[in-house]
Short mmCIF file of C-alpha atoms in Angstrom, two decimals:
data_model
loop_
_atom_site.label_atom_id
_atom_site.label_comp_id
_atom_site.label_asym_id
_atom_site.label_seq_id
_atom_site.Cartn_x
_atom_site.Cartn_y
_atom_site.Cartn_z
CA UNK A 1 2.49 15.47 1.05
CA UNK A 2 0.45 12.67 -0.57
CA UNK A 3 -2.84 13.80 0.98
CA UNK A 4 -3.15 10.80 3.29
CA UNK A 5 -5.05 11.12 6.57
CA UNK A 6 -5.53 7.46 7.54
CA UNK A 7 -3.23 4.47 7.18
CA UNK A 8 -3.52 0.79 7.96
CA UNK A 9 -0.14 -0.79 8.64
CA UNK A 10 -0.59 -4.48 7.87
CA UNK A 11 2.86 -5.47 9.12
CA UNK A 12 2.34 -5.53 12.84
CA UNK A 13 5.39 -7.58 13.81
CA UNK A 14 4.76 -7.18 17.53
CA UNK A 15 7.70 -9.39 18.48
CA UNK A 16 9.91 -6.70 16.93
CA UNK A 17 8.20 -3.98 19.05
CA UNK A 18 6.43 -2.36 16.08
CA UNK A 19 3.32 -1.79 18.19
CA UNK A 20 5.35 0.04 20.79
CA UNK A 21 6.96 2.19 18.08
CA UNK A 22 3.56 3.36 16.82
CA UNK A 23 2.30 4.14 20.31
CA UNK A 24 5.49 5.99 21.16
CA UNK A 25 5.11 8.10 18.01
CA UNK A 26 1.65 9.16 19.15
CA UNK A 27 2.75 9.75 22.74
CA UNK A 28 5.59 11.99 21.54
CA UNK A 29 3.32 13.98 19.23
CA UNK A 30 4.93 12.79 16.00
CA UNK A 31 1.87 11.41 14.18
CA UNK A 32 0.08 13.33 11.45
CA UNK A 33 -2.17 10.43 10.41
CA UNK A 34 -4.76 8.19 11.99
CA UNK A 35 -3.47 4.60 12.09
CA UNK A 36 -5.76 1.54 12.22
CA UNK A 37 -3.14 -1.18 12.28
CA UNK A 38 -2.87 -4.96 12.32
CA UNK A 39 -1.06 -7.46 14.52
CA UNK A 40 0.80 -10.21 12.68
CA UNK A 41 -0.24 -13.79 13.37
CA UNK A 42 2.92 -15.91 13.29
CA UNK A 43 2.22 -19.09 11.30
CA UNK A 44 5.01 -21.05 13.01
CA UNK A 45 3.40 -20.64 16.44
CA UNK A 46 0.13 -22.35 17.48
CA UNK A 47 -2.62 -19.81 17.98
CA UNK A 48 -3.12 -20.81 21.62
CA UNK A 49 0.51 -19.86 22.28
CA UNK A 50 0.20 -16.32 20.90
CA UNK A 51 -3.44 -15.38 21.43
CA UNK A 52 -2.84 -13.92 24.89
CA UNK A 53 -0.05 -11.73 23.49
CA UNK A 54 -2.30 -10.55 20.67
CA UNK A 55 -5.20 -9.79 23.01
CA UNK A 56 -2.86 -7.89 25.32
CA UNK A 57 -1.90 -5.62 22.42
CA UNK A 58 -5.44 -5.15 21.09
CA UNK A 59 -6.54 -1.52 21.28
CA UNK A 60 -9.69 0.23 20.07
CA UNK A 61 -9.62 3.46 22.04
CA UNK A 62 -11.54 6.12 20.04
CA UNK A 63 -9.57 8.92 21.70
CA UNK A 64 -6.31 7.63 20.20
CA UNK A 65 -4.92 8.06 16.70
CA UNK A 66 -3.34 4.58 16.82
CA UNK A 67 -5.41 1.42 17.16
CA UNK A 68 -4.57 -2.27 16.85
CA UNK A 69 -7.81 -4.15 16.29
CA UNK A 70 -7.02 -6.26 13.23
CA UNK A 71 -5.14 -9.55 12.82
CA UNK A 72 -2.97 -10.03 9.72
CA UNK A 73 -2.95 -13.61 8.43
CA UNK A 74 -0.94 -14.95 5.50
CA UNK A 75 -3.08 -17.62 3.85
CA UNK A 76 -0.73 -18.27 0.94
CA UNK A 77 2.35 -16.87 -0.78
CA UNK A 78 3.22 -14.93 -3.93
CA UNK A 79 2.03 -15.72 -7.43
CA UNK A 80 5.30 -14.97 -9.22
CA UNK A 81 7.23 -17.21 -6.84
CA UNK A 82 4.90 -20.17 -7.35
CA UNK A 83 3.71 -20.08 -3.73
CA UNK A 84 0.16 -18.72 -4.15
CA UNK A 85 -2.34 -21.50 -3.38
CA UNK A 86 -4.10 -22.54 -6.60
CA UNK A 87 -7.09 -24.78 -7.31
CA UNK A 88 -5.33 -26.12 -10.40
CA UNK A 89 -1.56 -26.60 -10.65
CA UNK A 90 0.92 -24.09 -12.02
CA UNK A 91 2.11 -24.65 -15.56
CA UNK A 92 5.28 -26.64 -16.17
CA UNK A 93 6.99 -23.33 -17.07
CA UNK A 94 7.38 -22.61 -13.33
CA UNK A 95 9.53 -25.77 -12.87
CA UNK A 96 8.20 -26.38 -9.37
CA UNK A 97 9.35 -29.45 -7.42
CA UNK A 98 6.96 -32.42 -7.27
CA UNK A 99 4.27 -31.88 -4.68
CA UNK A 100 4.52 -28.08 -4.86
CA UNK A 101 2.62 -27.52 -8.11
CA UNK A 102 -0.44 -26.17 -6.26
CA UNK A 103 1.40 -23.56 -4.23
CA UNK A 104 1.74 -23.11 -0.49
CA UNK A 105 -0.51 -22.69 2.57
CA UNK A 106 0.77 -21.07 5.78
CA UNK A 107 -1.95 -22.61 7.96
CA UNK A 108 -2.67 -25.97 6.35
CA UNK A 109 -5.36 -27.52 8.54
CA UNK A 110 -5.62 -24.91 11.28
CA UNK A 111 -6.84 -21.79 9.45
CA UNK A 112 -10.45 -22.02 10.64
CA UNK A 113 -9.36 -22.62 14.24
CA UNK A 114 -7.09 -19.57 14.02
CA UNK A 115 -9.76 -17.24 12.60
CA UNK A 116 -12.39 -18.46 15.09
CA UNK A 117 -10.10 -17.74 18.02
CA UNK A 118 -9.19 -14.29 16.71
CA UNK A 119 -12.71 -13.16 15.82
CA UNK A 120 -14.09 -14.42 19.13
CA UNK A 121 -11.45 -12.23 20.79
CA UNK A 122 -12.76 -9.20 18.87
CA UNK A 123 -10.26 -8.98 16.00
CA UNK A 124 -11.15 -8.10 12.44
CA UNK A 125 -9.32 -10.24 9.87
CA UNK A 126 -6.89 -8.96 7.24
CA UNK A 127 -6.02 -11.99 5.12
CA UNK A 128 -3.27 -12.13 2.49
CA UNK A 129 -4.85 -14.26 -0.24
CA UNK A 130 -3.41 -14.17 -3.74
CA UNK A 131 -4.29 -17.49 -5.42
CA UNK A 132 -7.81 -18.73 -6.16
CA UNK A 133 -7.51 -21.57 -3.63
CA UNK A 134 -6.06 -19.13 -1.10
CA UNK A 135 -9.07 -16.85 -1.61
CA UNK A 136 -11.48 -19.79 -1.23
CA UNK A 137 -9.72 -20.96 1.95
CA UNK A 138 -9.92 -17.45 3.41
CA UNK A 139 -13.63 -17.14 2.58
CA UNK A 140 -14.29 -20.56 4.10
CA UNK A 141 -12.49 -19.50 7.28
CA UNK A 142 -14.45 -16.25 7.52
CA UNK A 143 -17.71 -18.10 6.94
CA UNK A 144 -16.90 -20.31 9.94
CA UNK A 145 -15.84 -17.40 12.18
CA UNK A 146 -17.49 -14.61 14.16
CA UNK A 147 -18.86 -11.98 11.73
CA UNK A 148 -19.44 -9.49 14.54
CA UNK A 149 -15.80 -8.40 14.71
CA UNK A 150 -15.65 -7.45 11.02
CA UNK A 151 -15.75 -6.22 8.37
CA UNK A 152 -13.08 -8.71 7.33
CA UNK A 153 -10.91 -8.20 4.27
CA UNK A 154 -8.97 -10.22 1.71
CA UNK A 155 -6.04 -8.36 0.22
CA UNK A 156 -4.35 -8.84 -3.19
CA UNK A 157 -6.94 -11.25 -4.70
CA UNK A 158 -4.88 -11.86 -7.83
CA UNK A 159 -6.99 -14.89 -8.74
CA UNK A 160 -10.63 -15.32 -7.70
CA UNK A 161 -12.60 -18.26 -9.05
CA UNK A 162 -15.94 -17.32 -10.61
CA UNK A 163 -17.86 -19.40 -8.08
CA UNK A 164 -16.27 -17.47 -5.20
CA UNK A 165 -17.00 -13.95 -6.43
CA UNK A 166 -20.54 -13.71 -5.07
CA UNK A 167 -19.34 -14.91 -1.66
CA UNK A 168 -17.65 -11.56 -0.99
CA UNK A 169 -21.00 -9.75 -0.95
CA UNK A 170 -22.82 -12.61 0.78
CA UNK A 171 -20.25 -12.71 3.61
CA UNK A 172 -19.70 -8.91 3.75
CA UNK A 173 -16.03 -9.46 2.96
CA UNK A 174 -14.08 -6.51 1.56
CA UNK A 175 -11.86 -7.14 -1.48
CA UNK A 176 -8.71 -5.02 -1.20
CA UNK A 177 -6.84 -4.56 -4.49
CA UNK A 178 -3.61 -2.78 -5.42
CA UNK A 179 -3.89 -3.00 -9.24
CA UNK A 180 -0.26 -1.91 -9.40
CA UNK A 181 1.41 -0.96 -12.66
CA UNK A 182 3.85 -3.81 -12.17
CA UNK A 183 1.05 -6.41 -12.03
CA UNK A 184 -1.09 -4.99 -14.84
CA UNK A 185 1.62 -4.49 -17.46
CA UNK A 186 1.70 -6.43 -20.73
CA UNK A 187 4.98 -7.99 -19.65
CA UNK A 188 3.46 -9.30 -16.42
CA UNK A 189 0.42 -10.58 -18.31
CA UNK A 190 2.67 -12.59 -20.61
CA UNK A 191 4.39 -14.07 -17.59
CA UNK A 192 1.00 -15.01 -16.10
CA UNK A 193 0.05 -16.84 -19.28
CA UNK A 194 3.26 -18.86 -18.99
CA UNK A 195 2.82 -19.46 -15.24
CA UNK A 196 -0.88 -20.29 -14.93
CA UNK A 197 -2.16 -20.65 -18.50
CA UNK A 198 -4.19 -18.48 -20.84
CA UNK A 199 -7.61 -19.23 -19.32
CA UNK A 200 -6.82 -18.24 -15.75
CA UNK A 201 -4.59 -15.33 -16.80
CA UNK A 202 -7.42 -13.75 -18.79
CA UNK A 203 -10.64 -14.85 -17.07
CA UNK A 204 -10.04 -14.69 -13.30
CA UNK A 205 -6.93 -12.49 -12.93
CA UNK A 206 -7.36 -9.32 -10.81
CA UNK A 207 -11.18 -9.30 -11.05
CA UNK A 208 -11.77 -5.94 -9.35
CA UNK A 209 -14.39 -4.84 -11.88
CA UNK A 210 -16.33 -8.14 -11.88
CA UNK A 211 -16.39 -8.11 -8.08
CA UNK A 212 -17.54 -4.49 -8.15
CA UNK A 213 -20.34 -5.45 -10.53
CA UNK A 214 -21.28 -8.32 -8.21
CA UNK A 215 -21.85 -5.84 -5.39
CA UNK A 216 -18.71 -6.44 -3.32
CA UNK A 217 -17.16 -3.57 -1.37
CA UNK A 218 -13.82 -2.76 -3.02
CA UNK A 219 -10.91 -0.80 -1.58
CA UNK A 220 -7.68 0.33 -3.23
CA UNK A 221 -4.43 0.25 -1.29
CA UNK A 222 -0.80 0.95 -2.03
CA UNK A 223 0.87 -2.11 -0.45
CA UNK A 224 3.68 0.37 0.08
CA UNK A 225 6.61 0.00 -0.26
CA UNK A 226 5.97 -2.70 -2.86
CA UNK A 227 4.07 -0.14 -4.95
CA UNK A 228 3.72 3.61 -5.32
CA UNK A 229 2.33 5.43 -2.26
CA UNK A 230 0.70 8.38 -4.07
CA UNK A 231 -3.10 8.03 -4.36
CA UNK A 232 -3.09 10.36 -7.36
CA UNK A 233 -0.73 8.13 -9.32
CA UNK A 234 -2.82 5.10 -8.39
CA UNK A 235 -6.04 6.84 -9.42
CA UNK A 236 -4.56 7.68 -12.81
CA UNK A 237 -3.42 4.11 -13.28
CA UNK A 238 -6.65 2.31 -12.33
CA UNK A 239 -8.74 4.67 -14.47
CA UNK A 240 -6.57 4.20 -17.58
CA UNK A 241 -6.27 0.41 -17.58
CA UNK A 242 -7.59 -1.55 -20.54
CA UNK A 243 -11.32 -2.01 -21.09
CA UNK A 244 -12.78 -4.43 -18.59
CA UNK A 245 -9.94 -3.83 -16.13
CA UNK A 246 -10.25 -0.04 -15.59
CA UNK A 247 -12.33 1.24 -12.69
CA UNK A 248 -15.37 2.72 -14.47
CA UNK A 249 -15.39 6.27 -13.07
CA UNK A 250 -13.43 8.74 -10.97
CA UNK A 251 -16.21 8.94 -8.36
CA UNK A 252 -16.13 5.15 -7.99
CA UNK A 253 -12.33 5.10 -7.70
CA UNK A 254 -12.37 7.92 -5.11
CA UNK A 255 -14.81 5.96 -2.97
CA UNK A 256 -12.35 3.06 -3.04
CA UNK A 257 -9.82 5.44 -1.45
CA UNK A 258 -12.11 7.34 0.95
CA UNK A 259 -15.51 6.07 2.06
CA UNK A 260 -14.94 2.36 1.42
CA UNK A 261 -11.77 2.15 3.54
CA UNK A 262 -13.58 4.09 6.27
CA UNK A 263 -16.35 1.45 6.20
CA UNK A 264 -13.73 -1.32 6.29
CA UNK A 265 -12.02 0.23 9.32
CA UNK A 266 -15.30 0.96 11.15
CA UNK A 267 -14.58 4.67 10.86
CA UNK A 268 -17.29 5.76 8.44
CA UNK A 269 -19.22 7.37 11.33
CA UNK A 270 -16.41 9.93 11.67
CA UNK A 271 -14.53 10.13 8.34
CA UNK A 272 -14.64 9.03 4.70
CA UNK A 273 -16.95 11.85 3.60
CA UNK A 274 -17.30 15.51 4.55
CA UNK A 275 -20.55 15.73 6.50
CA UNK A 276 -21.87 17.56 9.54
CA UNK A 277 -20.71 15.70 12.64
CA UNK A 278 -17.70 14.05 11.00
CA UNK A 279 -14.06 15.00 11.32
CA UNK A 280 -12.65 17.62 8.97
CA UNK A 281 -10.30 15.20 7.19
CA UNK A 282 -9.59 16.59 3.73
CA UNK A 283 -6.98 17.74 1.25
CA UNK A 284 -6.70 20.91 -0.79
CA UNK A 285 -5.43 20.53 -4.37
CA UNK A 286 -4.39 22.99 -7.03
CA UNK A 287 -6.66 21.34 -9.63
CA UNK A 288 -10.18 19.89 -9.77
CA UNK A 289 -9.74 16.17 -10.48
CA UNK A 290 -13.17 16.02 -12.11
CA UNK A 291 -12.06 18.57 -14.71
CA UNK A 292 -8.92 16.68 -15.69
CA UNK A 293 -8.48 13.89 -18.24
CA UNK A 294 -7.77 10.66 -16.39
CA UNK A 295 -4.24 10.52 -17.76
CA UNK A 296 -3.47 13.92 -16.18
CA UNK A 297 -4.81 13.27 -12.67
CA UNK A 298 -1.33 12.72 -11.28
CA UNK A 299 -0.35 16.25 -12.34
CA UNK A 300 -2.47 17.70 -9.53
CA UNK A 301 -0.49 18.80 -6.48
CA UNK A 302 -1.44 18.57 -2.82
CA UNK A 303 -1.54 22.12 -1.43
CA UNK A 304 -2.52 21.19 2.12
CA UNK A 305 -3.73 18.24 4.19
CA UNK A 306 -6.05 18.53 7.19
CA UNK A 307 -6.59 15.89 9.86
CA UNK A 308 -9.44 16.43 12.31
CA UNK A 309 -9.55 20.10 11.38
CA UNK A 310 -5.83 20.66 11.94
CA UNK A 311 -3.46 21.42 9.08
CA UNK A 312 -0.71 18.78 9.05
CA UNK A 313 0.82 19.65 5.66
CA UNK A 314 1.01 23.16 4.25
CA UNK A 315 4.51 23.77 2.85
CA UNK A 316 3.64 27.08 1.24
CA UNK A 317 1.87 28.43 4.32
CA UNK A 318 -1.36 28.95 2.39
CA UNK A 319 -3.36 28.35 5.55
CA UNK A 320 -1.97 30.50 8.34
CA UNK A 321 -2.90 27.98 10.96
CA UNK A 322 -0.61 26.32 13.50
CA UNK A 323 0.80 23.01 12.31
CA UNK A 324 1.10 20.80 15.39
CA UNK A 325 3.31 17.74 15.14
CA UNK A 326 0.26 15.65 15.97
CA UNK A 327 -3.34 16.90 15.89
CA UNK A 328 -5.09 16.40 19.17
CA UNK A 329 -8.03 14.07 18.63
CA UNK A 330 -10.34 16.31 20.60
CA UNK A 331 -14.06 15.68 20.48
CA UNK A 332 -14.05 12.44 18.51
CA UNK A 333 -17.37 11.06 17.35
CA UNK A 334 -18.69 7.96 19.11
CA UNK A 335 -16.73 4.77 18.61
CA UNK A 336 -18.05 1.95 16.50
CA UNK A 337 -19.75 -1.00 18.10
CA UNK A 338 -16.94 -3.42 17.30
CA UNK A 339 -16.52 -5.59 20.40
CA UNK A 340 -13.19 -5.45 22.19
CA UNK A 341 -11.61 -8.26 24.20
CA UNK A 342 -11.82 -7.93 27.94
CA UNK A 343 -8.15 -7.04 28.20
CA UNK A 344 -8.41 -4.06 25.85
CA UNK A 345 -8.20 -0.51 27.24
CA UNK A 346 -11.37 0.94 28.70
CA UNK A 347 -13.12 3.18 26.19
CA UNK A 348 -12.99 6.89 26.87
CA UNK A 349 -16.28 8.78 27.35
CA UNK A 350 -17.76 9.93 24.08
CA UNK A 351 -17.49 13.73 23.71
CA UNK A 352 -19.56 15.82 21.35
CA UNK A 353 -18.95 15.79 17.61
CA UNK A 354 -17.14 18.50 15.70
CA UNK A 355 -19.57 20.30 13.39
CA UNK A 356 -18.52 20.44 9.76
CA UNK A 357 -19.22 23.48 7.54
CA UNK A 358 -22.80 23.38 6.30
CA UNK A 359 -21.67 23.93 2.72
CA UNK A 360 -19.24 21.02 2.78
CA UNK A 361 -19.36 18.77 -0.29
CA UNK A 362 -20.63 15.25 0.25
CA UNK A 363 -17.60 13.59 -1.35
CA UNK A 364 -14.24 14.96 -0.20
CA UNK A 365 -11.02 14.66 -2.13
CA UNK A 366 -9.54 12.95 0.96
CA UNK A 367 -7.48 9.92 0.08
CA UNK A 368 -7.18 7.15 2.65
CA UNK A 369 -5.01 4.45 1.12
CA UNK A 370 -3.74 1.54 3.12
CA UNK A 371 -0.02 1.99 2.85
CA UNK A 372 1.07 -1.27 4.36
CA UNK A 373 4.24 -3.00 3.25
CA UNK A 374 3.97 -6.51 1.95
CA UNK A 375 6.15 -7.91 4.72
CA UNK A 376 6.06 -11.27 3.02
CA UNK A 377 8.61 -13.70 4.39
CA UNK A 378 9.87 -14.26 0.87
CA UNK A 379 10.51 -10.59 0.12
CA UNK A 380 14.10 -9.36 0.19
CA UNK A 381 14.85 -6.80 2.91
CA UNK A 382 15.53 -3.18 2.12
CA UNK A 383 19.25 -2.52 1.74
CA UNK A 384 21.02 0.25 3.55
CA UNK A 385 21.80 3.49 1.70
CA UNK A 386 24.64 3.29 -0.80
CA UNK A 387 27.74 5.39 -0.20
CA UNK A 388 29.45 7.20 -3.03
CA UNK A 389 32.90 5.88 -4.00
CA UNK A 390 35.92 7.95 -3.01
CA UNK A 391 37.09 8.65 -6.56
CA UNK A 392 33.65 9.12 -8.00
CA UNK A 393 33.31 10.05 -11.68
CA UNK A 394 31.52 13.23 -12.57
CA UNK A 395 28.80 14.38 -14.92
CA UNK A 396 28.90 17.69 -16.68
CA UNK A 397 26.57 20.22 -15.02
CA UNK A 398 24.97 22.90 -17.13
CA UNK A 399 25.01 26.25 -15.35
CA UNK A 400 21.81 28.24 -15.07
CA UNK A 401 19.54 25.23 -14.60
CA UNK A 402 18.96 25.92 -10.91
CA UNK A 403 19.28 28.95 -8.65
CA UNK A 404 22.56 29.84 -6.99
CA UNK A 405 21.34 28.45 -3.65
CA UNK A 406 20.16 25.15 -5.17
CA UNK A 407 21.86 21.87 -5.98
CA UNK A 408 21.29 19.78 -9.09
CA UNK A 409 20.24 16.13 -8.83
CA UNK A 410 20.28 13.86 -11.90
CA UNK A 411 19.38 10.17 -11.93
CA UNK A 412 20.78 7.89 -14.64
CA UNK A 413 19.34 4.40 -15.12
CA UNK A 414 20.77 1.71 -17.36
CA UNK A 415 17.96 -0.79 -17.74
CA UNK A 416 18.63 -4.51 -17.60
CA UNK A 417 16.87 -7.18 -19.64
CA UNK A 418 13.56 -6.43 -17.89
CA UNK A 419 13.18 -2.63 -17.95
CA UNK A 420 9.56 -2.40 -16.78
CA UNK A 421 10.46 -3.75 -13.36
CA UNK A 422 12.22 -0.50 -12.45
CA UNK A 423 10.97 2.73 -10.83
CA UNK A 424 12.36 5.47 -8.59
CA UNK A 425 11.32 8.47 -6.47
CA UNK A 426 13.23 11.46 -5.10
CA UNK A 427 11.62 12.94 -1.97
CA UNK A 428 12.44 15.69 0.51
CA UNK A 429 13.44 14.08 3.83
CA UNK A 430 11.73 16.64 6.04
CA UNK A 431 8.37 17.01 4.27
CA UNK A 432 8.29 13.83 2.15
CA UNK A 433 7.34 16.08 -0.76
CA UNK A 434 7.83 14.32 -4.10
CA UNK A 435 10.53 16.13 -6.10
CA UNK A 436 11.01 13.83 -9.10
CA UNK A 437 10.08 10.30 -10.15
CA UNK A 438 10.16 7.75 -12.94
CA UNK A 439 8.06 4.61 -13.27
CA UNK A 440 7.95 1.49 -15.39
CA UNK A 441 6.34 3.25 -18.34
CA UNK A 442 9.35 5.60 -18.42
CA UNK A 443 11.69 2.67 -19.18
CA UNK A 444 10.30 0.99 -22.32
CA UNK A 445 13.51 -0.57 -23.66
CA UNK A 446 16.05 -3.01 -22.21
CA UNK A 447 19.78 -2.25 -21.95
CA UNK A 448 19.22 1.46 -22.54
CA UNK A 449 20.52 4.55 -20.73
CA UNK A 450 17.80 6.87 -19.39
CA UNK A 451 18.86 10.19 -17.86
CA UNK A 452 16.38 12.25 -15.85
CA UNK A 453 15.81 15.96 -16.20
CA UNK A 454 17.77 17.92 -13.58
CA UNK A 455 15.95 18.39 -10.28
CA UNK A 456 16.70 21.53 -8.27
CA UNK A 457 17.01 21.05 -4.50
CA UNK A 458 17.67 23.91 -2.03
CA UNK A 459 21.11 23.74 -0.42
CA UNK A 460 20.98 22.42 3.12
CA UNK A 461 17.97 20.27 2.33
CA UNK A 462 18.42 16.49 2.42
CA UNK A 463 16.61 14.24 -0.02
CA UNK A 464 16.37 10.48 -0.50
CA UNK A 465 16.35 8.61 -3.78
CA UNK A 466 14.52 5.26 -3.58
CA UNK A 467 14.91 2.77 -6.42
CA UNK A 468 12.59 -0.24 -6.74
CA UNK A 469 12.61 -3.47 -8.74
CA UNK A 470 9.32 -5.34 -8.48
CA UNK A 471 10.90 -8.71 -9.33
CA UNK A 472 13.29 -8.16 -6.40
CA UNK A 473 16.48 -8.91 -8.31
CA UNK A 474 17.63 -5.30 -8.70
CA UNK A 475 19.00 -4.25 -12.08
CA UNK A 476 21.30 -7.24 -12.20
CA UNK A 477 19.67 -9.19 -15.06
CA UNK A 478 22.08 -7.99 -17.71
CA UNK A 479 24.32 -4.94 -17.46
CA UNK A 480 21.84 -2.67 -15.69
CA UNK A 481 22.40 -0.24 -12.84
CA UNK A 482 21.66 3.26 -11.62
CA UNK A 483 23.75 6.28 -10.68
CA UNK A 484 22.62 9.45 -8.95
CA UNK A 485 24.64 12.66 -9.40
CA UNK A 486 24.66 15.60 -6.99
CA UNK A 487 26.10 18.70 -8.65
CA UNK A 488 27.84 16.49 -11.18
CA UNK A 489 29.46 14.21 -8.60
CA UNK A 490 28.40 10.59 -8.10
CA UNK A 491 26.46 10.40 -4.85
CA UNK A 492 25.50 6.73 -5.12
CA UNK A 493 25.00 3.83 -7.51
CA UNK A 494 23.96 0.21 -7.53
CA UNK A 495 22.64 -2.78 -9.44
CA UNK A 496 22.38 -5.77 -7.06
CA UNK A 497 19.90 -4.50 -4.47
CA UNK A 498 16.96 -6.92 -4.31
CA UNK A 499 13.55 -5.25 -4.05
CA UNK A 500 14.70 -1.70 -3.32
CA UNK A 501 17.54 0.48 -2.16
CA UNK A 502 17.99 4.11 -1.16
CA UNK A 503 20.58 6.89 -1.43
CA UNK A 504 20.48 9.89 0.89
CA UNK A 505 21.64 13.18 -0.63
CA UNK A 506 22.67 16.16 1.49
CA UNK A 507 24.40 19.34 0.30
#
């Protein structure tokens, strides 16, 4: 529904059997995406005590949709919590305990040993680095490790010191940015000035454009579910940022979602562009993005999504092709030359390539974001769906809004003292089609009631409302809260829910 054909799950908590869950999904024919995933490196366990387990789970089989050939490493923490590793201390505003003014490192004196062991075993590195010292430590570790298992990436990169920018290109390190609305808002910028000072907040904060100008390879990712999943919403946002922060052109931004991630994942020989010999990974839209003003890009709708020539999303039946639960990866192009550890599965023989149409454009509208959740140890867990109270109040329903066989969904939000932390989405459970949404720009004022336009949902169709708060304290800072109405009856509500919560609606 979002036009995504490739994902990179950066969670990879293998001790919780997440690797087995992905492989089972492919074995049971449930996957409609290609997944190049990571395995989490546990910082509380010496690398020599988990390396064998990681190598055992390594997979780089080109005949499979799911691969685990990347290691996810947390270098530091989160900027807003005062745990990102900084070269200079946080400002006194953060009120950090003595000795913690420079943030936090997960692998204090062992990071280089960890990255050497992993890259020698064939793993690419996916390194969470948010502070400028965290970025420098990650670059130092990559410089001392095996470059042959890359490309390696640093994700988030909230602060990058000027002297470290050129090192991305020199070391062939990919800078992965989210540039989320929550971290580029005026409110967040004011907080950054208080937390790290005016100079750092303005000169080295989220330097995607400077790194791009320095020749670094840049990718855009969603960091879902910490940010919006839709590539179209992200494209609109990064193209309409303030001068000096906005990605300079649509073609450049599209590459950050298509070809550049394919290069990062060693898949550019088979996807990332539409060319003869590559997979037919593409989306069909109802509008030409290049003919739209940047602020209207998110109005385009995904008509259909194709993975390896098979239609995996076509709700209107525009393409009268079979829609298998999982497209068979027949005739994949040759695998990349990334070395695999000796315990990895034997590579399948390389079949012939699938020819693409000769009139195919050279730049497809395919979007390949990296929808990996943050999975930070400090992030609050997702709460279970909220149940409606027994004696729920009602909202007046205006007849004639929806058809007789449709139900009416209305979302009411009472903002707290920090309104721009709030957003929500309503999606169809079966297709994940976006039905309605509201984001931080839709809530400009604190302590204000905002009522959505009615959304019409066919009877018998279940939907899920997901509400986010990027500060992870819900709507509890003040008298805030949300209520969702189904045909005028309260179906769920909440205020104290941490980072996010959900309400399932069925009629």
